[in-house]
């Protein structure tokens, strides 16, 4: 007799479309089963032999005397399931250094209330230049109309380039034969110790500088304020906010659109620096660490899920990507045109001054 062929197809609105499997039974009784497309398995989050779809086929064979014999056989189709892996990338310190951000607490150094012009000022008496690699950046982080420290609003804000966060991780996603149903990337900022002391301190309160009252301890401590935000507070949890770090993630179905925003609210103490006006103060965590955590979750069309995650340290006692430049004092002297000097030749009178 001839080989019997059974072809199973998917149906869309009652119309056969893609072939799912083909069963061939030879005249000698041997059969071959070829799986062409995915099959929906019953058990969610089970794979392999733990989620076997058993296909049973019945048959009747007739010999040349027309004697029939009936039987059945079963084909087990195991589910494959999705697979996700997440690891930290190689060379994290190098990646952070290449994408470092620097705030300069100089406010409107050229007096035109126009951020982003790259204006800055230095101590010319010691031939000082820009402390952060590159061109002057004194007003690059400025905010229009924020011309003084008020203790509430940022005096400077910078944002990392898109792609920095994604570059810190290596991910693989394989949905398997069932295909991808959904894929999400969940990112968060993880502080090893809430209230960890940083390497930074605020300057004391002063007219034209940080407003008061400030606590006796001017050290800046980091506190988590959410899965994607941190605040640096002076003196402890109830102290005024000196800086803020925010992880921006516009679309958690994409990896690569994330950025980090760093805001400076209070002036930073740059310590004894030989009267440099643009000293750079890096943000370190001498006894703790700040990590970015990535969790990837992949779901296939069987609703099987695979989840994996990794954390990458971005700030600790030796590593950072954030720094703050000093601004230094500035004195302006102008002539007083209202002063007149009169010389009198009368004996005993040297001169007279009037205003």
mmCIF file of C-alpha atoms in Angstrom:
data_model
loop_
_atom_site.group_PDB
_atom_site.id
_atom_site.type_symbol
_atom_site.label_atom_id
_atom_site.label_comp_id
_atom_site.label_asym_id
_atom_site.label_seq_id
_atom_site.Cartn_x
_atom_site.Cartn_y
_atom_site.Cartn_z
ATOM 1 C CA UNK A 1 0.000 0.000 0.000
ATOM 2 C CA UNK A 2 0.907 3.636 -0.109
ATOM 3 C CA UNK A 3 2.436 5.729 2.681
ATOM 4 C CA UNK A 4 -0.267 7.534 4.619
ATOM 5 C CA UNK A 5 0.371 11.252 5.240
ATOM 6 C CA UNK A 6 -1.422 13.360 7.861
ATOM 7 C CA UNK A 7 -0.719 17.120 7.807
ATOM 8 C CA UNK A 8 -1.902 19.319 10.678
ATOM 9 C CA UNK A 9 -2.296 23.039 10.055
ATOM 10 C CA UNK A 10 -3.127 26.046 12.208
ATOM 11 C CA UNK A 11 -6.494 27.656 11.681
ATOM 12 C CA UNK A 12 -7.122 31.375 11.456
ATOM 13 C CA UNK A 13 -10.805 32.280 11.240
ATOM 14 C CA UNK A 14 -11.472 28.712 10.159
ATOM 15 C CA UNK A 15 -8.948 28.857 7.314
ATOM 16 C CA UNK A 16 -5.906 26.494 7.334
ATOM 17 C CA UNK A 17 -2.614 28.409 7.366
ATOM 18 C CA UNK A 18 0.794 27.277 8.631
ATOM 19 C CA UNK A 19 1.729 23.620 8.863
ATOM 20 C CA UNK A 20 2.287 22.509 12.479
ATOM 21 C CA UNK A 21 3.270 18.842 12.076
ATOM 22 C CA UNK A 22 3.346 16.047 9.520
ATOM 23 C CA UNK A 23 2.759 12.344 10.352
ATOM 24 C CA UNK A 24 3.769 9.660 7.813
ATOM 25 C CA UNK A 25 2.913 5.966 8.238
ATOM 26 C CA UNK A 26 4.687 3.544 5.905
ATOM 27 C CA UNK A 27 3.091 0.279 4.642
ATOM 28 C CA UNK A 28 5.342 -1.704 7.001
ATOM 29 C CA UNK A 29 3.868 0.144 10.010
ATOM 30 C CA UNK A 30 6.812 2.411 10.719
ATOM 31 C CA UNK A 31 5.977 6.061 11.157
ATOM 32 C CA UNK A 32 7.764 9.444 11.200
ATOM 33 C CA UNK A 33 6.506 12.512 13.037
ATOM 34 C CA UNK A 34 7.906 15.899 11.980
ATOM 35 C CA UNK A 35 7.183 18.966 14.125
ATOM 36 C CA UNK A 36 7.193 22.071 11.932
ATOM 37 C CA UNK A 37 5.583 24.746 14.123
ATOM 38 C CA UNK A 38 5.028 25.376 17.856
ATOM 39 C CA UNK A 39 2.285 23.740 19.865
ATOM 40 C CA UNK A 40 0.514 25.299 22.851
ATOM 41 C CA UNK A 41 1.456 23.405 26.026
ATOM 42 C CA UNK A 42 -0.869 23.193 29.032
ATOM 43 C CA UNK A 43 1.435 23.864 32.003
ATOM 44 C CA UNK A 44 2.635 27.442 32.546
ATOM 45 C CA UNK A 45 6.304 27.794 33.566
ATOM 46 C CA UNK A 46 6.977 24.077 33.035
ATOM 47 C CA UNK A 47 9.307 22.915 30.283
ATOM 48 C CA UNK A 48 10.841 19.715 28.939
ATOM 49 C CA UNK A 49 9.380 16.433 30.163
ATOM 50 C CA UNK A 50 7.559 18.357 32.902
ATOM 51 C CA UNK A 51 5.343 19.891 30.227
ATOM 52 C CA UNK A 52 4.704 17.160 27.686
ATOM 53 C CA UNK A 53 1.893 17.428 25.155
ATOM 54 C CA UNK A 54 0.828 13.853 24.344
ATOM 55 C CA UNK A 55 -0.608 13.327 20.873
ATOM 56 C CA UNK A 56 -2.347 9.972 20.523
ATOM 57 C CA UNK A 57 -3.129 8.527 17.082
ATOM 58 C CA UNK A 58 -5.451 5.544 16.468
ATOM 59 C CA UNK A 59 -5.089 3.255 13.488
ATOM 60 C CA UNK A 60 -6.601 0.204 11.846
ATOM 61 C CA UNK A 61 -4.449 -2.085 9.667
ATOM 62 C CA UNK A 62 -5.917 -4.613 7.201
ATOM 63 C CA UNK A 63 -3.955 -7.493 5.689
ATOM 64 C CA UNK A 64 -4.485 -9.056 2.285
ATOM 65 C CA UNK A 65 -7.146 -11.347 3.757
ATOM 66 C CA UNK A 66 -8.956 -8.211 4.888
ATOM 67 C CA UNK A 67 -8.365 -9.096 8.497
ATOM 68 C CA UNK A 68 -8.359 -5.860 10.536
ATOM 69 C CA UNK A 69 -6.296 -5.018 13.588
ATOM 70 C CA UNK A 70 -6.600 -1.776 15.544
ATOM 71 C CA UNK A 71 -4.198 0.025 17.864
ATOM 72 C CA UNK A 72 -2.774 3.377 18.824
ATOM 73 C CA UNK A 73 0.526 5.105 19.441
ATOM 74 C CA UNK A 74 1.482 8.302 21.244
ATOM 75 C CA UNK A 75 3.930 11.050 20.314
ATOM 76 C CA UNK A 76 5.220 13.175 23.223
ATOM 77 C CA UNK A 77 6.028 16.785 22.326
ATOM 78 C CA UNK A 78 8.036 18.491 25.079
ATOM 79 C CA UNK A 79 7.861 22.219 25.669
ATOM 80 C CA UNK A 80 11.121 24.152 25.235
ATOM 81 C CA UNK A 81 10.461 27.416 27.147
ATOM 82 C CA UNK A 82 12.199 30.795 26.929
ATOM 83 C CA UNK A 83 15.736 31.438 28.199
ATOM 84 C CA UNK A 84 17.165 34.743 29.473
ATOM 85 C CA UNK A 85 20.657 35.562 30.750
ATOM 86 C CA UNK A 86 21.930 38.821 32.276
ATOM 87 C CA UNK A 87 25.529 39.636 33.225
ATOM 88 C CA UNK A 88 27.560 42.723 33.960
ATOM 89 C CA UNK A 89 29.668 43.956 31.071
ATOM 90 C CA UNK A 90 33.459 43.833 31.106
ATOM 91 C CA UNK A 91 35.430 46.981 31.908
ATOM 92 C CA UNK A 92 32.807 48.744 34.060
ATOM 93 C CA UNK A 93 35.261 51.383 35.463
ATOM 94 C CA UNK A 94 36.354 52.261 31.926
ATOM 95 C CA UNK A 95 32.739 52.593 30.729
ATOM 96 C CA UNK A 96 31.868 54.828 33.683
ATOM 97 C CA UNK A 97 34.955 56.987 33.140
ATOM 98 C CA UNK A 98 34.117 57.428 29.459
ATOM 99 C CA UNK A 99 30.581 58.510 30.348
ATOM 100 C CA UNK A 100 31.331 60.538 33.504
ATOM 101 C CA UNK A 101 29.222 63.612 34.270
ATOM 102 C CA UNK A 102 30.458 66.790 35.939
ATOM 103 C CA UNK A 103 28.419 69.590 37.514
ATOM 104 C CA UNK A 104 29.975 73.012 38.021
ATOM 105 C CA UNK A 105 28.449 75.075 40.799
ATOM 106 C CA UNK A 106 29.488 78.295 39.058
ATOM 107 C CA UNK A 107 26.199 80.078 38.406
ATOM 108 C CA UNK A 108 25.931 82.215 35.272
ATOM 109 C CA UNK A 109 29.656 83.153 35.179
ATOM 110 C CA UNK A 110 29.228 85.601 32.271
ATOM 111 C CA UNK A 111 26.063 87.210 33.661
ATOM 112 C CA UNK A 112 23.776 86.659 30.666
ATOM 113 C CA UNK A 113 21.423 84.036 32.197
ATOM 114 C CA UNK A 114 22.076 81.735 29.221
ATOM 115 C CA UNK A 115 23.070 78.147 30.073
ATOM 116 C CA UNK A 116 25.148 75.935 27.818
ATOM 117 C CA UNK A 117 27.705 78.451 26.561
ATOM 118 C CA UNK A 118 30.647 76.743 28.238
ATOM 119 C CA UNK A 119 31.587 79.857 30.218
ATOM 120 C CA UNK A 120 33.626 79.441 33.407
ATOM 121 C CA UNK A 121 36.145 81.372 35.476
ATOM 122 C CA UNK A 122 39.399 80.410 37.143
ATOM 123 C CA UNK A 123 42.083 81.852 39.405
ATOM 124 C CA UNK A 124 44.315 83.676 36.930
ATOM 125 C CA UNK A 125 46.928 84.287 39.630
ATOM 126 C CA UNK A 126 47.905 80.611 39.489
ATOM 127 C CA UNK A 127 47.199 80.051 35.778
ATOM 128 C CA UNK A 128 44.352 77.659 36.641
ATOM 129 C CA UNK A 129 42.534 75.771 33.878
ATOM 130 C CA UNK A 130 39.498 73.500 33.632
ATOM 131 C CA UNK A 131 39.614 70.701 36.219
ATOM 132 C CA UNK A 132 37.262 68.344 34.394
ATOM 133 C CA UNK A 133 38.668 66.976 31.112
ATOM 134 C CA UNK A 134 37.522 69.047 28.164
ATOM 135 C CA UNK A 135 36.496 72.633 27.546
ATOM 136 C CA UNK A 136 35.146 75.061 30.197
ATOM 137 C CA UNK A 137 31.736 73.962 31.425
ATOM 138 C CA UNK A 138 30.820 76.475 34.127
ATOM 139 C CA UNK A 139 27.308 77.200 32.864
ATOM 140 C CA UNK A 140 26.614 73.982 30.948
ATOM 141 C CA UNK A 141 24.563 72.628 33.840
ATOM 142 C CA UNK A 142 22.884 75.949 34.690
ATOM 143 C CA UNK A 143 19.114 76.392 34.733
ATOM 144 C CA UNK A 144 17.499 79.564 33.369
ATOM 145 C CA UNK A 145 16.611 82.070 36.123
ATOM 146 C CA UNK A 146 18.220 79.936 38.861
ATOM 147 C CA UNK A 147 20.827 82.547 39.761
ATOM 148 C CA UNK A 148 21.371 81.797 43.441
ATOM 149 C CA UNK A 149 21.341 78.912 45.922
ATOM 150 C CA UNK A 150 17.926 78.838 47.627
ATOM 151 C CA UNK A 151 18.147 75.393 49.226
ATOM 152 C CA UNK A 152 15.075 74.130 47.381
ATOM 153 C CA UNK A 153 15.586 74.337 43.626
ATOM 154 C CA UNK A 154 18.544 72.844 41.715
ATOM 155 C CA UNK A 155 21.331 75.232 40.728
ATOM 156 C CA UNK A 156 22.611 72.687 38.202
ATOM 157 C CA UNK A 157 21.405 69.583 36.399
ATOM 158 C CA UNK A 158 23.096 67.136 34.010
ATOM 159 C CA UNK A 159 21.854 63.994 32.291
ATOM 160 C CA UNK A 160 23.898 61.057 31.044
ATOM 161 C CA UNK A 161 23.718 60.038 27.413
ATOM 162 C CA UNK A 162 21.230 57.345 26.413
ATOM 163 C CA UNK A 163 22.990 54.017 26.201
ATOM 164 C CA UNK A 164 25.234 54.348 29.262
ATOM 165 C CA UNK A 165 23.013 52.209 31.490
ATOM 166 C CA UNK A 166 22.483 49.564 28.796
ATOM 167 C CA UNK A 167 26.225 49.380 28.099
ATOM 168 C CA UNK A 168 26.830 48.165 31.665
ATOM 169 C CA UNK A 169 25.008 44.873 30.971
ATOM 170 C CA UNK A 170 25.149 41.951 28.548
ATOM 171 C CA UNK A 171 21.836 40.192 27.945
ATOM 172 C CA UNK A 172 20.601 37.300 25.810
ATOM 173 C CA UNK A 173 16.955 36.474 25.153
ATOM 174 C CA UNK A 174 15.742 33.295 23.421
ATOM 175 C CA UNK A 175 11.959 32.858 23.355
ATOM 176 C CA UNK A 176 12.235 29.351 21.905
ATOM 177 C CA UNK A 177 9.918 27.822 19.336
ATOM 178 C CA UNK A 178 6.801 29.305 20.923
ATOM 179 C CA UNK A 179 7.937 32.826 20.113
ATOM 180 C CA UNK A 180 8.046 35.979 22.224
ATOM 181 C CA UNK A 181 4.882 37.230 23.848
ATOM 182 C CA UNK A 182 6.464 39.951 25.997
ATOM 183 C CA UNK A 183 9.887 41.174 27.103
ATOM 184 C CA UNK A 184 10.527 43.701 29.887
ATOM 185 C CA UNK A 185 13.608 45.325 31.408
ATOM 186 C CA UNK A 186 13.190 46.432 35.022
ATOM 187 C CA UNK A 187 15.920 48.807 36.247
ATOM 188 C CA UNK A 188 16.468 50.148 39.737
ATOM 189 C CA UNK A 189 18.998 51.991 41.886
ATOM 190 C CA UNK A 190 20.148 49.842 44.796
ATOM 191 C CA UNK A 191 21.940 51.465 47.736
ATOM 192 C CA UNK A 192 23.770 48.883 49.839
ATOM 193 C CA UNK A 193 23.231 50.920 53.011
ATOM 194 C CA UNK A 194 20.468 53.478 53.273
ATOM 195 C CA UNK A 195 21.951 56.615 54.787
ATOM 196 C CA UNK A 196 25.485 55.800 53.615
ATOM 197 C CA UNK A 197 28.007 58.620 54.083
ATOM 198 C CA UNK A 198 29.444 60.093 50.897
ATOM 199 C CA UNK A 199 32.835 61.711 50.373
ATOM 200 C CA UNK A 200 31.120 65.109 50.030
ATOM 201 C CA UNK A 201 30.140 67.832 52.484
ATOM 202 C CA UNK A 202 28.087 70.987 52.077
ATOM 203 C CA UNK A 203 29.665 74.379 52.661
ATOM 204 C CA UNK A 204 28.559 76.206 55.838
ATOM 205 C CA UNK A 205 25.602 78.538 55.564
ATOM 206 C CA UNK A 206 26.563 82.022 54.417
ATOM 207 C CA UNK A 207 25.070 85.104 52.803
ATOM 208 C CA UNK A 208 25.006 84.522 49.059
ATOM 209 C CA UNK A 209 25.760 80.834 49.609
ATOM 210 C CA UNK A 210 23.961 77.948 51.269
ATOM 211 C CA UNK A 211 20.959 79.160 53.254
ATOM 212 C CA UNK A 212 20.453 78.071 56.835
ATOM 213 C CA UNK A 213 19.847 76.567 59.131
ATOM 214 C CA UNK A 214 22.275 73.712 58.428
ATOM 215 C CA UNK A 215 23.116 70.942 60.920
ATOM 216 C CA UNK A 216 26.469 70.780 62.672
ATOM 217 C CA UNK A 217 27.407 67.708 60.619
ATOM 218 C CA UNK A 218 27.805 68.946 57.031
ATOM 219 C CA UNK A 219 28.511 65.476 55.590
ATOM 220 C CA UNK A 220 26.156 64.456 52.766
ATOM 221 C CA UNK A 221 24.442 61.073 53.249
ATOM 222 C CA UNK A 222 22.619 59.127 50.514
ATOM 223 C CA UNK A 223 19.047 57.916 51.048
ATOM 224 C CA UNK A 224 16.791 55.904 48.746
ATOM 225 C CA UNK A 225 13.534 57.693 47.934
ATOM 226 C CA UNK A 226 12.186 55.073 45.508
ATOM 227 C CA UNK A 227 13.285 52.303 43.172
ATOM 228 C CA UNK A 228 14.700 54.865 40.766
ATOM 229 C CA UNK A 229 15.676 57.849 42.919
ATOM 230 C CA UNK A 230 18.145 58.888 45.630
ATOM 231 C CA UNK A 231 18.689 62.042 47.659
ATOM 232 C CA UNK A 232 21.869 63.273 49.287
ATOM 233 C CA UNK A 233 20.954 64.965 52.599
ATOM 234 C CA UNK A 234 23.154 67.092 54.833
ATOM 235 C CA UNK A 235 23.714 65.687 58.303
ATOM 236 C CA UNK A 236 21.281 62.778 58.054
ATOM 237 C CA UNK A 237 17.788 61.711 57.035
ATOM 238 C CA UNK A 238 16.074 64.909 58.171
ATOM 239 C CA UNK A 239 18.688 67.301 56.788
ATOM 240 C CA UNK A 240 18.260 69.536 53.735
ATOM 241 C CA UNK A 241 18.668 67.994 50.273
ATOM 242 C CA UNK A 242 22.049 68.760 48.688
ATOM 243 C CA UNK A 243 21.842 66.568 45.567
ATOM 244 C CA UNK A 244 19.524 64.174 43.797
ATOM 245 C CA UNK A 245 20.086 61.176 41.472
ATOM 246 C CA UNK A 246 17.231 59.896 39.282
ATOM 247 C CA UNK A 247 17.093 56.917 36.922
ATOM 248 C CA UNK A 248 14.871 57.713 33.925
ATOM 249 C CA UNK A 249 13.362 54.757 32.042
ATOM 250 C CA UNK A 250 10.805 55.937 29.451
ATOM 251 C CA UNK A 251 9.920 52.471 28.095
ATOM 252 C CA UNK A 252 10.643 49.271 30.009
ATOM 253 C CA UNK A 253 10.184 47.172 26.866
ATOM 254 C CA UNK A 254 13.366 48.739 25.457
ATOM 255 C CA UNK A 255 16.937 48.586 26.737
ATOM 256 C CA UNK A 256 19.031 51.594 25.730
ATOM 257 C CA UNK A 257 16.735 54.605 26.234
ATOM 258 C CA UNK A 258 17.552 55.016 29.941
ATOM 259 C CA UNK A 259 19.407 58.008 31.389
ATOM 260 C CA UNK A 260 20.536 59.224 34.805
ATOM 261 C CA UNK A 261 19.849 62.795 35.963
ATOM 262 C CA UNK A 262 22.040 64.387 38.636
ATOM 263 C CA UNK A 263 20.872 67.620 40.301
ATOM 264 C CA UNK A 264 22.827 69.884 42.666
ATOM 265 C CA UNK A 265 20.803 71.889 45.193
ATOM 266 C CA UNK A 266 23.452 73.073 47.696
ATOM 267 C CA UNK A 267 27.065 74.200 47.286
ATOM 268 C CA UNK A 268 29.749 71.557 47.943
ATOM 269 C CA UNK A 269 32.795 72.070 50.169
ATOM 270 C CA UNK A 270 35.914 71.488 48.071
ATOM 271 C CA UNK A 271 38.333 71.750 51.005
ATOM 272 C CA UNK A 272 41.878 73.147 51.007
ATOM 273 C CA UNK A 273 42.824 73.352 47.335
ATOM 274 C CA UNK A 274 45.565 76.026 47.142
ATOM 275 C CA UNK A 275 42.990 78.661 46.149
ATOM 276 C CA UNK A 276 41.875 76.911 42.964
ATOM 277 C CA UNK A 277 38.459 78.105 41.765
ATOM 278 C CA UNK A 278 37.506 75.000 39.755
ATOM 279 C CA UNK A 279 38.555 72.091 41.974
ATOM 280 C CA UNK A 280 36.765 68.833 41.157
ATOM 281 C CA UNK A 281 35.147 66.862 44.006
ATOM 282 C CA UNK A 282 34.153 63.272 43.045
ATOM 283 C CA UNK A 283 31.190 61.583 44.693
ATOM 284 C CA UNK A 284 32.372 58.392 46.427
ATOM 285 C CA UNK A 285 30.807 56.046 48.984
ATOM 286 C CA UNK A 286 33.800 55.113 51.154
ATOM 287 C CA UNK A 287 31.974 52.467 53.214
ATOM 288 C CA UNK A 288 29.115 51.463 50.911
ATOM 289 C CA UNK A 289 28.080 51.158 47.277
ATOM 290 C CA UNK A 290 25.438 52.176 44.753
ATOM 291 C CA UNK A 291 24.445 49.662 42.086
ATOM 292 C CA UNK A 292 22.166 49.630 39.078
ATOM 293 C CA UNK A 293 20.089 46.459 39.020
ATOM 294 C CA UNK A 294 18.617 45.022 35.811
ATOM 295 C CA UNK A 295 15.975 42.275 35.766
ATOM 296 C CA UNK A 296 14.902 40.881 32.387
ATOM 297 C CA UNK A 297 11.655 38.929 32.070
ATOM 298 C CA UNK A 298 10.736 37.035 28.896
ATOM 299 C CA UNK A 299 7.350 35.384 28.331
ATOM 300 C CA UNK A 300 6.618 33.092 25.394
ATOM 301 C CA UNK A 301 3.286 32.412 23.722
ATOM 302 C CA UNK A 302 2.744 29.419 26.032
ATOM 303 C CA UNK A 303 2.901 31.921 28.915
ATOM 304 C CA UNK A 304 6.116 30.271 30.115
ATOM 305 C CA UNK A 305 8.436 32.803 31.765
ATOM 306 C CA UNK A 306 12.175 33.152 32.168
ATOM 307 C CA UNK A 307 13.672 35.792 34.452
ATOM 308 C CA UNK A 308 17.276 36.745 35.189
ATOM 309 C CA UNK A 309 19.042 39.715 36.723
ATOM 310 C CA UNK A 310 22.381 41.267 37.586
ATOM 311 C CA UNK A 311 23.640 44.262 39.555
ATOM 312 C CA UNK A 312 26.539 46.517 38.534
ATOM 313 C CA UNK A 313 28.306 48.776 41.054
ATOM 314 C CA UNK A 314 28.566 52.356 39.737
ATOM 315 C CA UNK A 315 29.724 54.175 42.906
ATOM 316 C CA UNK A 316 31.792 52.864 45.800
ATOM 317 C CA UNK A 317 35.001 53.852 47.564
ATOM 318 C CA UNK A 318 37.066 53.711 44.355
ATOM 319 C CA UNK A 319 34.597 54.018 41.481
ATOM 320 C CA UNK A 320 32.304 56.859 40.456
ATOM 321 C CA UNK A 321 30.941 58.691 37.428
ATOM 322 C CA UNK A 322 29.767 61.891 39.192
ATOM 323 C CA UNK A 323 31.800 64.934 40.248
ATOM 324 C CA UNK A 324 31.195 68.566 41.222
ATOM 325 C CA UNK A 325 33.414 71.540 40.305
ATOM 326 C CA UNK A 326 34.006 74.491 42.659
ATOM 327 C CA UNK A 327 33.158 78.044 41.565
ATOM 328 C CA UNK A 328 35.469 80.288 43.623
ATOM 329 C CA UNK A 329 34.856 83.928 44.561
ATOM 330 C CA UNK A 330 34.687 86.796 42.096
ATOM 331 C CA UNK A 331 35.311 90.471 42.858
ATOM 332 C CA UNK A 332 34.381 93.290 40.508
ATOM 333 C CA UNK A 333 35.823 96.804 40.930
ATOM 334 C CA UNK A 334 34.537 99.851 39.059
ATOM 335 C CA UNK A 335 35.590 103.488 39.177
ATOM 336 C CA UNK A 336 33.449 105.929 41.186
ATOM 337 C CA UNK A 337 32.855 108.781 38.729
ATOM 338 C CA UNK A 338 31.087 110.869 41.390
ATOM 339 C CA UNK A 339 34.369 111.658 43.167
ATOM 340 C CA UNK A 340 36.137 114.973 42.347
ATOM 341 C CA UNK A 341 39.521 116.147 43.581
ATOM 342 C CA UNK A 342 40.210 119.915 43.964
ATOM 343 C CA UNK A 343 43.695 121.295 44.452
ATOM 344 C CA UNK A 344 43.924 124.566 46.408
ATOM 345 C CA UNK A 345 47.160 126.566 46.250
ATOM 346 C CA UNK A 346 46.342 128.274 49.543
ATOM 347 C CA UNK A 347 49.176 127.684 51.972
ATOM 348 C CA UNK A 348 48.490 124.804 54.346
ATOM 349 C CA UNK A 349 45.713 123.253 52.202
ATOM 350 C CA UNK A 350 46.834 120.200 50.287
ATOM 351 C CA UNK A 351 43.582 119.101 48.592
ATOM 352 C CA UNK A 352 39.885 118.682 49.120
ATOM 353 C CA UNK A 353 37.639 115.730 48.170
ATOM 354 C CA UNK A 354 33.938 115.981 47.418
ATOM 355 C CA UNK A 355 31.330 113.331 46.497
#
